[in-house]
C-alpha positions as YAML, in Angstrom:
chain: A
units: angstrom
residues:
- id: 1
  name: UNK
  ca: [101.16, 53.35, 90.26]
- id: 2
  name: UNK
  ca: [99.48, 56.74, 89.73]
- id: 3
  name: UNK
  ca: [101.33, 59.29, 87.63]
- id: 4
  name: UNK
  ca: [103.35, 61.14, 90.27]
- id: 5
  name: UNK
  ca: [103.11, 64.35, 88.30]
- id: 6
  name: UNK
  ca: [99.47, 64.21, 87.26]
- id: 7
  name: UNK
  ca: [97.51, 67.15, 88.58]
- id: 8
  name: UNK
  ca: [94.01, 66.83, 90.02]
- id: 9
  name: UNK
  ca: [91.10, 68.49, 88.31]
- id: 10
  name: UNK
  ca: [90.54, 71.77, 90.11]
- id: 11
  name: UNK
  ca: [88.77, 75.04, 89.43]
- id: 12
  name: UNK
  ca: [92.24, 76.53, 88.93]
- id: 13
  name: UNK
  ca: [92.80, 74.12, 86.06]
- id: 14
  name: UNK
  ca: [89.69, 75.48, 84.39]
- id: 15
  name: UNK
  ca: [90.44, 79.17, 84.45]
- id: 16
  name: UNK
  ca: [93.92, 80.28, 85.48]
- id: 17
  name: UNK
  ca: [96.86, 80.43, 83.05]
- id: 18
  name: UNK
  ca: [100.02, 79.02, 84.56]
- id: 19
  name: UNK
  ca: [103.36, 77.47, 83.71]
- id: 20
  name: UNK
  ca: [102.95, 74.23, 81.82]
- id: 21
  name: UNK
  ca: [106.01, 72.92, 83.65]
- id: 22
  name: UNK
  ca: [103.54, 71.94, 86.37]
- id: 23
  name: UNK
  ca: [101.98, 69.43, 83.97]
- id: 24
  name: UNK
  ca: [105.07, 67.80, 82.45]
- id: 25
  name: UNK
  ca: [107.47, 65.20, 83.79]
- id: 26
  name: UNK
  ca: [110.41, 67.33, 82.61]
- id: 27
  name: UNK
  ca: [109.10, 70.16, 84.80]
- id: 28
  name: UNK
  ca: [109.71, 72.50, 81.86]
- id: 29
  name: UNK
  ca: [107.48, 74.72, 79.74]
- id: 30
  name: UNK
  ca: [106.18, 78.27, 79.82]
- id: 31
  name: UNK
  ca: [102.63, 79.53, 80.35]
- id: 32
  name: UNK
  ca: [99.47, 78.87, 78.35]
- id: 33
  name: UNK
  ca: [96.88, 81.48, 77.48]
- id: 34
  name: UNK
  ca: [94.19, 79.24, 78.99]
- id: 35
  name: UNK
  ca: [93.99, 75.86, 80.70]
- id: 36
  name: UNK
  ca: [90.83, 73.75, 80.69]
- id: 37
  name: UNK
  ca: [90.46, 70.41, 82.46]
- id: 38
  name: UNK
  ca: [88.17, 67.76, 80.94]
- id: 39
  name: UNK
  ca: [87.14, 64.78, 83.06]
- id: 40
  name: UNK
  ca: [85.08, 62.86, 80.47]
- id: 41
  name: UNK
  ca: [85.25, 62.17, 76.75]
- id: 42
  name: UNK
  ca: [82.26, 64.47, 76.23]
- id: 43
  name: UNK
  ca: [84.05, 67.28, 78.06]
- id: 44
  name: UNK
  ca: [87.16, 66.75, 75.94]
- id: 45
  name: UNK
  ca: [85.08, 67.09, 72.76]
- id: 46
  name: UNK
  ca: [83.25, 70.14, 74.12]
- id: 47
  name: UNK
  ca: [86.53, 71.85, 75.04]
- id: 48
  name: UNK
  ca: [88.00, 71.23, 71.60]
- id: 49
  name: UNK
  ca: [84.88, 72.43, 69.82]
- id: 50
  name: UNK
  ca: [84.60, 75.56, 71.96]
- id: 51
  name: UNK
  ca: [88.14, 76.80, 71.42]
- id: 52
  name: UNK
  ca: [88.66, 79.50, 68.80]
- id: 53
  name: UNK
  ca: [92.44, 79.38, 69.06]
- id: 54
  name: UNK
  ca: [95.25, 76.82, 68.87]
- id: 55
  name: UNK
  ca: [94.74, 73.80, 71.13]
- id: 56
  name: UNK
  ca: [97.22, 71.56, 72.91]
- id: 57
  name: UNK
  ca: [95.92, 68.26, 74.30]
- id: 58
  name: UNK
  ca: [97.92, 67.36, 77.40]
- id: 59
  name: UNK
  ca: [97.50, 64.39, 79.73]
- id: 60
  name: UNK
  ca: [100.40, 62.90, 81.70]
- id: 61
  name: UNK
  ca: [102.94, 65.22, 80.07]
- id: 62
  name: UNK
  ca: [105.51, 62.42, 79.94]
- id: 63
  name: UNK
  ca: [106.40, 62.54, 76.25]
- id: 64
  name: UNK
  ca: [106.26, 66.21, 75.41]
- id: 65
  name: UNK
  ca: [108.80, 69.05, 75.41]
- id: 66
  name: UNK
  ca: [107.16, 72.47, 75.68]
- id: 67
  name: UNK
  ca: [109.05, 75.61, 74.79]
- id: 68
  name: UNK
  ca: [109.97, 78.27, 77.33]
- id: 69
  name: UNK
  ca: [107.48, 80.64, 75.70]
- id: 70
  name: UNK
  ca: [104.72, 78.18, 76.56]
- id: 71
  name: UNK
  ca: [101.71, 77.64, 74.32]
- id: 72
  name: UNK
  ca: [99.79, 80.49, 72.66]
- id: 73
  name: UNK
  ca: [96.31, 79.03, 73.00]
- id: 74
  name: UNK
  ca: [94.15, 76.68, 75.04]
- id: 75
  name: UNK
  ca: [95.60, 73.64, 76.78]
- id: 76
  name: UNK
  ca: [93.04, 70.88, 77.38]
- id: 77
  name: UNK
  ca: [94.08, 68.72, 80.32]
- id: 78
  name: UNK
  ca: [92.77, 65.19, 79.74]
- id: 79
  name: UNK
  ca: [91.57, 63.93, 83.11]
- id: 80
  name: UNK
  ca: [89.10, 61.21, 82.05]
- id: 81
  name: UNK
  ca: [89.37, 57.96, 83.99]
- id: 82
  name: UNK
  ca: [88.06, 54.42, 83.88]
- id: 83
  name: UNK
  ca: [88.18, 51.07, 82.12]
- id: 84
  name: UNK
  ca: [85.59, 48.42, 81.37]
- id: 85
  name: UNK
  ca: [85.32, 45.10, 79.60]
- id: 86
  name: UNK
  ca: [83.40, 45.52, 76.34]
- id: 87
  name: UNK
  ca: [83.86, 42.02, 74.87]
- id: 88
  name: UNK
  ca: [85.10, 38.67, 76.10]
- id: 89
  name: UNK
  ca: [85.32, 35.00, 75.31]
- id: 90
  name: UNK
  ca: [87.03, 31.97, 76.79]
- id: 91
  name: UNK
  ca: [90.49, 33.10, 75.73]
- id: 92
  name: UNK
  ca: [90.44, 36.89, 75.71]
- id: 93
  name: UNK
  ca: [88.92, 40.13, 76.93]
- id: 94
  name: UNK
  ca: [88.62, 43.49, 75.20]
- id: 95
  name: UNK
  ca: [89.02, 46.42, 77.59]
- id: 96
  name: UNK
  ca: [87.97, 49.98, 76.76]
- id: 97
  name: UNK
  ca: [90.11, 52.53, 78.59]
- id: 98
  name: UNK
  ca: [89.53, 56.27, 78.88]
- id: 99
  name: UNK
  ca: [92.28, 58.46, 77.46]
- id: 100
  name: UNK
  ca: [93.23, 60.03, 80.79]
- id: 101
  name: UNK
  ca: [93.60, 56.76, 82.71]
- id: 102
  name: UNK
  ca: [97.18, 56.60, 84.07]
- id: 103
  name: UNK
  ca: [98.96, 53.98, 82.02]
- id: 104
  name: UNK
  ca: [100.62, 52.06, 84.79]
- id: 105
  name: UNK
  ca: [97.36, 51.85, 86.72]
- id: 106
  name: UNK
  ca: [95.93, 50.08, 83.69]
- id: 107
  name: UNK
  ca: [98.87, 47.70, 83.43]
- id: 108
  name: UNK
  ca: [98.62, 46.88, 87.13]
- id: 109
  name: UNK
  ca: [94.90, 46.13, 86.72]
- id: 110
  name: UNK
  ca: [95.48, 43.82, 83.75]
- id: 111
  name: UNK
  ca: [98.12, 41.85, 85.64]
- id: 112
  name: UNK
  ca: [95.89, 41.57, 88.70]
- id: 113
  name: UNK
  ca: [93.04, 40.27, 86.54]
- id: 114
  name: UNK
  ca: [95.16, 37.69, 84.70]
- id: 115
  name: UNK
  ca: [95.06, 39.45, 81.34]
- id: 116
  name: UNK
  ca: [98.31, 39.17, 79.39]
- id: 117
  name: UNK
  ca: [99.63, 41.56, 76.78]
- id: 118
  name: UNK
  ca: [100.74, 44.73, 78.58]
- id: 119
  name: UNK
  ca: [102.88, 43.39, 81.43]
- id: 120
  name: UNK
  ca: [106.22, 44.33, 79.84]
- id: 121
  name: UNK
  ca: [105.01, 47.92, 79.50]
- id: 122
  name: UNK
  ca: [104.89, 48.37, 83.28]
- id: 123
  name: UNK
  ca: [106.21, 51.57, 84.80]
- id: 124
  name: UNK
  ca: [105.86, 53.74, 81.71]
- id: 125
  name: UNK
  ca: [104.58, 57.16, 82.83]
- id: 126
  name: UNK
  ca: [101.77, 59.05, 81.20]
- id: 127
  name: UNK
  ca: [98.23, 58.36, 80.10]
- id: 128
  name: UNK
  ca: [96.57, 55.57, 78.15]
- id: 129
  name: UNK
  ca: [95.46, 57.94, 75.40]
- id: 130
  name: UNK
  ca: [99.08, 58.78, 74.60]
- id: 131
  name: UNK
  ca: [100.09, 55.17, 73.97]
- id: 132
  name: UNK
  ca: [98.66, 54.75, 70.45]
- id: 133
  name: UNK
  ca: [100.09, 58.13, 69.44]
- id: 134
  name: UNK
  ca: [103.64, 56.92, 70.08]
- id: 135
  name: UNK
  ca: [102.94, 53.21, 69.60]
- id: 136
  name: UNK
  ca: [104.53, 52.88, 73.01]
- id: 137
  name: UNK
  ca: [106.82, 49.90, 73.41]
- id: 138
  name: UNK
  ca: [109.39, 48.45, 75.79]
- id: 139
  name: UNK
  ca: [111.00, 45.13, 76.68]
- id: 140
  name: UNK
  ca: [109.66, 43.35, 73.62]
- id: 141
  name: UNK
  ca: [106.04, 44.56, 73.64]
- id: 142
  name: UNK
  ca: [104.27, 47.35, 71.75]
- id: 143
  name: UNK
  ca: [100.72, 48.57, 72.23]
- id: 144
  name: UNK
  ca: [100.05, 48.00, 68.52]
- id: 145
  name: UNK
  ca: [100.03, 44.28, 69.27]
- id: 146
  name: UNK
  ca: [96.95, 44.53, 71.51]
- id: 147
  name: UNK
  ca: [95.06, 47.66, 70.37]
- id: 148
  name: UNK
  ca: [91.95, 46.84, 68.35]
- id: 149
  name: UNK
  ca: [90.62, 50.37, 67.92]
- id: 150
  name: UNK
  ca: [91.04, 53.98, 68.99]
- id: 151
  name: UNK
  ca: [88.06, 56.25, 69.61]
- id: 152
  name: UNK
  ca: [88.82, 59.77, 68.44]
- id: 153
  name: UNK
  ca: [87.26, 63.14, 67.84]
- id: 154
  name: UNK
  ca: [87.97, 64.09, 64.23]
- id: 155
  name: UNK
  ca: [88.48, 67.85, 64.18]
- id: 156
  name: UNK
  ca: [88.22, 68.00, 60.39]
- id: 157
  name: UNK
  ca: [84.90, 66.15, 60.14]
- id: 158
  name: UNK
  ca: [83.68, 67.31, 63.59]
- id: 159
  name: UNK
  ca: [82.63, 63.74, 64.42]
- id: 160
  name: UNK
  ca: [83.49, 61.00, 66.89]
- id: 161
  name: UNK
  ca: [84.61, 57.73, 65.35]
- id: 162
  name: UNK
  ca: [86.55, 54.56, 66.08]
- id: 163
  name: UNK
  ca: [89.65, 54.01, 63.96]
- id: 164
  name: UNK
  ca: [90.49, 50.28, 63.65]
- id: 165
  name: UNK
  ca: [94.04, 49.32, 64.53]
- id: 166
  name: UNK
  ca: [94.77, 48.44, 60.90]
- id: 167
  name: UNK
  ca: [94.12, 52.07, 59.93]
- id: 168
  name: UNK
  ca: [96.19, 53.66, 62.71]
- id: 169
  name: UNK
  ca: [99.43, 53.57, 60.75]
- id: 170
  name: UNK
  ca: [101.36, 51.99, 63.59]
- id: 171
  name: UNK
  ca: [105.12, 52.03, 63.08]
- id: 172
  name: UNK
  ca: [108.19, 52.16, 65.29]
- id: 173
  name: UNK
  ca: [107.29, 54.85, 67.86]
- id: 174
  name: UNK
  ca: [104.75, 56.38, 65.52]
- id: 175
  name: UNK
  ca: [101.21, 56.40, 64.17]
- id: 176
  name: UNK
  ca: [98.85, 58.60, 62.16]
- id: 177
  name: UNK
  ca: [98.13, 60.49, 65.38]
- id: 178
  name: UNK
  ca: [101.67, 61.63, 66.14]
- id: 179
  name: UNK
  ca: [102.36, 64.39, 63.65]
- id: 180
  name: UNK
  ca: [99.25, 66.51, 63.41]
- id: 181
  name: UNK
  ca: [96.25, 67.61, 65.39]
- id: 182
  name: UNK
  ca: [93.34, 66.20, 63.38]
- id: 183
  name: UNK
  ca: [92.47, 63.43, 65.83]
- id: 184
  name: UNK
  ca: [91.98, 63.76, 69.59]
- id: 185
  name: UNK
  ca: [92.17, 60.38, 71.34]
- id: 186
  name: UNK
  ca: [89.17, 59.73, 73.62]
- id: 187
  name: UNK
  ca: [89.55, 56.04, 74.51]
- id: 188
  name: UNK
  ca: [91.49, 52.95, 73.45]
- id: 189
  name: UNK
  ca: [90.39, 49.32, 73.13]
- id: 190
  name: UNK
  ca: [92.88, 46.55, 73.98]
- id: 191
  name: UNK
  ca: [92.34, 42.85, 73.30]
- id: 192
  name: UNK
  ca: [94.20, 40.88, 75.97]
- id: 193
  name: UNK
  ca: [94.75, 37.17, 76.52]
- id: 194
  name: UNK
  ca: [93.29, 35.39, 79.52]
- id: 195
  name: UNK
  ca: [96.43, 33.84, 80.97]
- id: 196
  name: UNK
  ca: [98.33, 33.71, 84.27]
- id: 197
  name: UNK
  ca: [101.53, 33.76, 82.21]
- id: 198
  name: UNK
  ca: [103.19, 36.53, 80.25]
- id: 199
  name: UNK
  ca: [103.67, 36.43, 76.54]
- id: 200
  name: UNK
  ca: [106.95, 34.85, 75.41]
- id: 201
  name: UNK
  ca: [109.81, 36.93, 76.82]
- id: 202
  name: UNK
  ca: [111.46, 38.51, 73.78]
- id: 203
  name: UNK
  ca: [113.93, 40.95, 75.28]
- id: 204
  name: UNK
  ca: [117.31, 39.55, 76.28]
- id: 205
  name: UNK
  ca: [117.84, 41.92, 79.22]
- id: 206
  name: UNK
  ca: [114.45, 41.01, 80.66]
- id: 207
  name: UNK
  ca: [115.08, 37.29, 80.17]
- id: 208
  name: UNK
  ca: [118.34, 37.63, 82.10]
- id: 209
  name: UNK
  ca: [116.62, 39.54, 84.88]
- id: 210
  name: UNK
  ca: [114.01, 36.79, 85.16]
- id: 211
  name: UNK
  ca: [116.55, 33.97, 84.90]
- id: 212
  name: UNK
  ca: [114.81, 32.41, 81.88]
- id: 213
  name: UNK
  ca: [115.54, 31.82, 78.23]
- id: 214
  name: UNK
  ca: [114.20, 34.07, 75.48]
- id: 215
  name: UNK
  ca: [110.81, 32.72, 74.44]
- id: 216
  name: UNK
  ca: [109.92, 31.41, 77.89]
- id: 217
  name: UNK
  ca: [106.80, 32.56, 79.71]
- id: 218
  name: UNK
  ca: [106.64, 33.62, 83.35]
- id: 219
  name: UNK
  ca: [103.87, 34.59, 85.78]
- id: 220
  name: UNK
  ca: [102.45, 38.00, 84.90]
- id: 221
  name: UNK
  ca: [103.36, 39.45, 88.28]
- id: 222
  name: UNK
  ca: [106.96, 38.28, 87.90]
- id: 223
  name: UNK
  ca: [107.26, 39.94, 84.50]
- id: 224
  name: UNK
  ca: [105.81, 43.17, 85.83]
- id: 225
  name: UNK
  ca: [108.08, 43.20, 88.90]
- id: 226
  name: UNK
  ca: [111.19, 42.56, 86.81]
- id: 227
  name: UNK
  ca: [110.33, 45.32, 84.35]
- id: 228
  name: UNK
  ca: [109.70, 47.78, 87.19]
- id: 229
  name: UNK
  ca: [113.08, 46.92, 88.72]
- id: 230
  name: UNK
  ca: [114.87, 47.36, 85.40]
- id: 231
  name: UNK
  ca: [113.14, 50.67, 84.68]
- id: 232
  name: UNK
  ca: [113.75, 52.01, 88.19]
- id: 233
  name: UNK
  ca: [117.44, 51.16, 87.85]
- id: 234
  name: UNK
  ca: [117.53, 53.39, 84.77]
- id: 235
  name: UNK
  ca: [115.58, 56.24, 86.33]
- id: 236
  name: UNK
  ca: [112.60, 55.42, 84.12]
- id: 237
  name: UNK
  ca: [109.95, 55.10, 86.84]
- id: 238
  name: UNK
  ca: [108.64, 58.45, 88.08]
- id: 239
  name: UNK
  ca: [109.95, 59.35, 91.51]
- id: 240
  name: UNK
  ca: [109.71, 62.96, 92.73]
- id: 241
  name: UNK
  ca: [112.75, 62.33, 94.96]
- id: 242
  name: UNK
  ca: [114.94, 61.23, 92.02]
- id: 243
  name: UNK
  ca: [116.05, 64.09, 89.73]
- id: 244
  name: UNK
  ca: [116.92, 61.58, 87.00]
- id: 245
  name: UNK
  ca: [113.20, 61.00, 86.50]
- id: 246
  name: UNK
  ca: [112.62, 64.62, 85.49]
- id: 247
  name: UNK
  ca: [112.76, 63.50, 81.88]
- id: 248
  name: UNK
  ca: [110.66, 62.21, 79.01]
- id: 249
  name: UNK
  ca: [112.28, 58.79, 79.20]
- id: 250
  name: UNK
  ca: [114.27, 57.98, 76.08]
- id: 251
  name: UNK
  ca: [114.86, 61.29, 74.30]
- id: 252
  name: UNK
  ca: [116.01, 59.74, 71.00]
- id: 253
  name: UNK
  ca: [114.58, 56.78, 69.13]
- id: 254
  name: UNK
  ca: [116.84, 53.93, 68.09]
- id: 255
  name: UNK
  ca: [117.73, 54.76, 64.48]
- id: 256
  name: UNK
  ca: [116.59, 52.36, 61.77]
- id: 257
  name: UNK
  ca: [119.22, 52.27, 59.03]
- id: 258
  name: UNK
  ca: [119.35, 51.01, 55.48]
- id: 259
  name: UNK
  ca: [122.17, 48.64, 54.67]
- id: 260
  name: UNK
  ca: [124.49, 51.28, 53.19]
- id: 261
  name: UNK
  ca: [124.21, 53.53, 56.24]
- id: 262
  name: UNK
  ca: [124.65, 50.58, 58.58]
- id: 263
  name: UNK
  ca: [127.79, 49.48, 56.72]
- id: 264
  name: UNK
  ca: [129.15, 53.03, 57.00]
- id: 265
  name: UNK
  ca: [128.47, 52.94, 60.73]
- id: 266
  name: UNK
  ca: [130.35, 49.64, 61.08]
- id: 267
  name: UNK
  ca: [133.30, 51.11, 59.20]
- id: 268
  name: UNK
  ca: [133.44, 54.24, 61.35]
- id: 269
  name: UNK
  ca: [133.00, 52.27, 64.57]
- id: 270
  name: UNK
  ca: [135.41, 49.45, 63.68]
- id: 271
  name: UNK
  ca: [137.74, 50.09, 66.61]
- id: 272
  name: UNK
  ca: [134.80, 50.21, 69.04]
- id: 273
  name: UNK
  ca: [133.19, 46.92, 68.15]
- id: 274
  name: UNK
  ca: [129.81, 46.37, 66.55]
- id: 275
  name: UNK
  ca: [126.93, 48.34, 68.06]
- id: 276
  name: UNK
  ca: [123.94, 46.45, 69.45]
- id: 277
  name: UNK
  ca: [121.65, 45.96, 66.47]
- id: 278
  name: UNK
  ca: [118.42, 44.23, 65.50]
- id: 279
  name: UNK
  ca: [117.70, 43.22, 61.87]
- id: 280
  name: UNK
  ca: [114.36, 44.26, 60.44]
- id: 281
  name: UNK
  ca: [112.37, 43.94, 57.24]
- id: 282
  name: UNK
  ca: [113.78, 44.78, 53.81]
- id: 283
  name: UNK
  ca: [117.37, 44.76, 55.00]
- id: 284
  name: UNK
  ca: [116.84, 47.56, 57.53]
- id: 285
  name: UNK
  ca: [118.75, 47.43, 60.81]
- id: 286
  name: UNK
  ca: [117.77, 49.10, 64.10]
- id: 287
  name: UNK
  ca: [120.77, 50.13, 66.18]
- id: 288
  name: UNK
  ca: [121.14, 51.29, 69.76]
- id: 289
  name: UNK
  ca: [120.95, 55.06, 70.16]
- id: 290
  name: UNK
  ca: [122.34, 54.73, 73.68]
- id: 291
  name: UNK
  ca: [125.47, 53.01, 72.32]
- id: 292
  name: UNK
  ca: [125.98, 55.72, 69.69]
- id: 293
  name: UNK
  ca: [125.60, 58.48, 72.27]
- id: 294
  name: UNK
  ca: [127.99, 56.84, 74.71]
- id: 295
  name: UNK
  ca: [130.63, 56.10, 72.08]
- id: 296
  name: UNK
  ca: [130.39, 59.67, 70.80]
- id: 297
  name: UNK
  ca: [131.61, 60.81, 74.22]
- id: 298
  name: UNK
  ca: [128.39, 61.51, 76.10]
- id: 299
  name: UNK
  ca: [128.40, 59.24, 79.12]
- id: 300
  name: UNK
  ca: [125.90, 58.93, 81.97]
- id: 301
  name: UNK
  ca: [125.68, 62.15, 83.95]
- id: 302
  name: UNK
  ca: [127.21, 64.28, 81.19]
- id: 303
  name: UNK
  ca: [126.35, 67.91, 82.06]
- id: 304
  name: UNK
  ca: [124.63, 70.30, 79.71]
- id: 305
  name: UNK
  ca: [123.95, 74.00, 80.17]
- id: 306
  name: UNK
  ca: [122.35, 75.38, 83.34]
- id: 307
  name: UNK
  ca: [121.30, 72.13, 85.00]
- id: 308
  name: UNK
  ca: [120.24, 70.07, 82.00]
- id: 309
  name: UNK
  ca: [122.13, 66.77, 81.90]
- id: 310
  name: UNK
  ca: [122.17, 63.21, 80.69]
- id: 311
  name: UNK
  ca: [120.70, 60.93, 83.33]
- id: 312
  name: UNK
  ca: [123.22, 59.40, 85.71]
- id: 313
  name: UNK
  ca: [121.46, 56.07, 85.14]
- id: 314
  name: UNK
  ca: [120.67, 55.91, 81.41]
- id: 315
  name: UNK
  ca: [122.40, 57.54, 78.46]
- id: 316
  name: UNK
  ca: [119.19, 57.96, 76.46]
- id: 317
  name: UNK
  ca: [117.43, 60.11, 79.05]
- id: 318
  name: UNK
  ca: [117.99, 63.86, 79.07]
- id: 319
  name: UNK
  ca: [116.99, 65.36, 82.38]
- id: 320
  name: UNK
  ca: [116.21, 68.54, 84.23]
- id: 321
  name: UNK
  ca: [118.40, 67.39, 87.12]
- id: 322
  name: UNK
  ca: [118.61, 70.80, 88.74]
- id: 323
  name: UNK
  ca: [114.88, 71.36, 88.55]
- id: 324
  name: UNK
  ca: [115.57, 74.85, 87.22]
- id: 325
  name: UNK
  ca: [116.85, 74.17, 83.69]
- id: 326
  name: UNK
  ca: [114.96, 75.70, 80.79]
- id: 327
  name: UNK
  ca: [113.72, 73.96, 77.67]
- id: 328
  name: UNK
  ca: [116.33, 75.84, 75.65]
- id: 329
  name: UNK
  ca: [119.06, 74.33, 77.84]
- id: 330
  name: UNK
  ca: [117.77, 70.80, 77.30]
- id: 331
  name: UNK
  ca: [117.49, 71.30, 73.55]
- id: 332
  name: UNK
  ca: [121.01, 72.73, 73.37]
- id: 333
  name: UNK
  ca: [122.29, 69.54, 74.98]
- id: 334
  name: UNK
  ca: [120.15, 67.41, 72.66]
- id: 335
  name: UNK
  ca: [121.39, 69.25, 69.56]
- id: 336
  name: UNK
  ca: [125.02, 68.84, 70.64]
- id: 337
  name: UNK
  ca: [124.51, 65.10, 71.09]
- id: 338
  name: UNK
  ca: [122.69, 64.73, 67.77]
- id: 339
  name: UNK
  ca: [125.28, 66.69, 65.79]
- id: 340
  name: UNK
  ca: [128.26, 64.93, 67.38]
- id: 341
  name: UNK
  ca: [126.79, 61.48, 66.74]
- id: 342
  name: UNK
  ca: [126.16, 62.41, 63.11]
- id: 343
  name: UNK
  ca: [129.70, 63.73, 62.64]
- id: 344
  name: UNK
  ca: [131.24, 60.68, 64.30]
- id: 345
  name: UNK
  ca: [129.09, 57.90, 62.85]
- id: 346
  name: UNK
  ca: [127.05, 59.32, 59.96]
- id: 347
  name: UNK
  ca: [123.80, 58.49, 61.76]
- id: 348
  name: UNK
  ca: [121.09, 61.05, 62.50]
- id: 349
  name: UNK
  ca: [119.23, 60.73, 65.80]
- id: 350
  name: UNK
  ca: [115.60, 61.81, 65.96]
- id: 351
  name: UNK
  ca: [113.73, 62.91, 69.08]
- id: 352
  name: UNK
  ca: [111.06, 60.61, 70.48]
- id: 353
  name: UNK
  ca: [108.98, 63.20, 72.38]
- id: 354
  name: UNK
  ca: [106.68, 65.67, 70.67]
- id: 355
  name: UNK
  ca: [108.17, 69.19, 70.56]
- id: 356
  name: UNK
  ca: [105.65, 71.96, 71.27]
- id: 357
  name: UNK
  ca: [106.51, 75.55, 70.34]
- id: 358
  name: UNK
  ca: [110.21, 74.66, 70.16]
- id: 359
  name: UNK
  ca: [112.58, 73.04, 67.69]
- id: 360
  name: UNK
  ca: [115.66, 70.87, 67.69]
...
């Protein structure tokens, strides 16, 4: 599925300042001083090198919140496309994908070709180049499991290089690329398994939707279809006719707590029952941000100021339901949720999207 909000490369992209809301799934964000579209990796590098002012790299715009004042510099729209097999053997293929390739188009292609490893990441909006930045994950898969390397332009060294996956600093919804502007992603290599079946289904909700047990494998197309249905039911598949999809998906990450903080949460939430939780390494526990938000009194559809609201389908998504809300309105709602959850449960929620020229 093409990104419903991706803009075509036009001469207007190359020269005319305009509201960045046109390039984000939230439909929010003020103007840029200059917008330049780049349709190849070479053009991306050239645009970055040529700029003598701050630069914002923007592709699908699905995981970014841009302030109402816009961006005081050059916005480089990543519009590169394409994928090709660069290595293969009897059991696997390695696919090199340009940074601007719409993510779900890639997932659809891998499923059609019988390459397993990305099927549970179906329906996620945005571009391929953004996935290593966030270490995108859903329904039991993360891109860190299949990425072998990321080609970047290093703005400090002024060179192009490939950073092996082991050096990307992949963590829960993070990487070395997320907080800083040193590296500009140009392409990503994924090593995928030749198989008509998905990887073992790890996520309980997906297993239920498929009618299988956790750990079972299913046809790739079945896994993809089930994930798309689940995401659509939560307003997490882009649809211009559905105001709930004017969002960045999950606004907050699931908090990962040390044992003392988790025990405090259990004490404060005793009358509500235990929150959904997943044990991790070194005694850490990941808990459901959606549960915390709901139990703090912010249910689906909860209104914020001037048309910002929690999605009517998913508590974790903050939306521009009216289509006219400002970034400040959305962030006011987000701050109220964050502060109330902390007061009620002693847990601090952190935003998942990247905040540009705005703060929370």
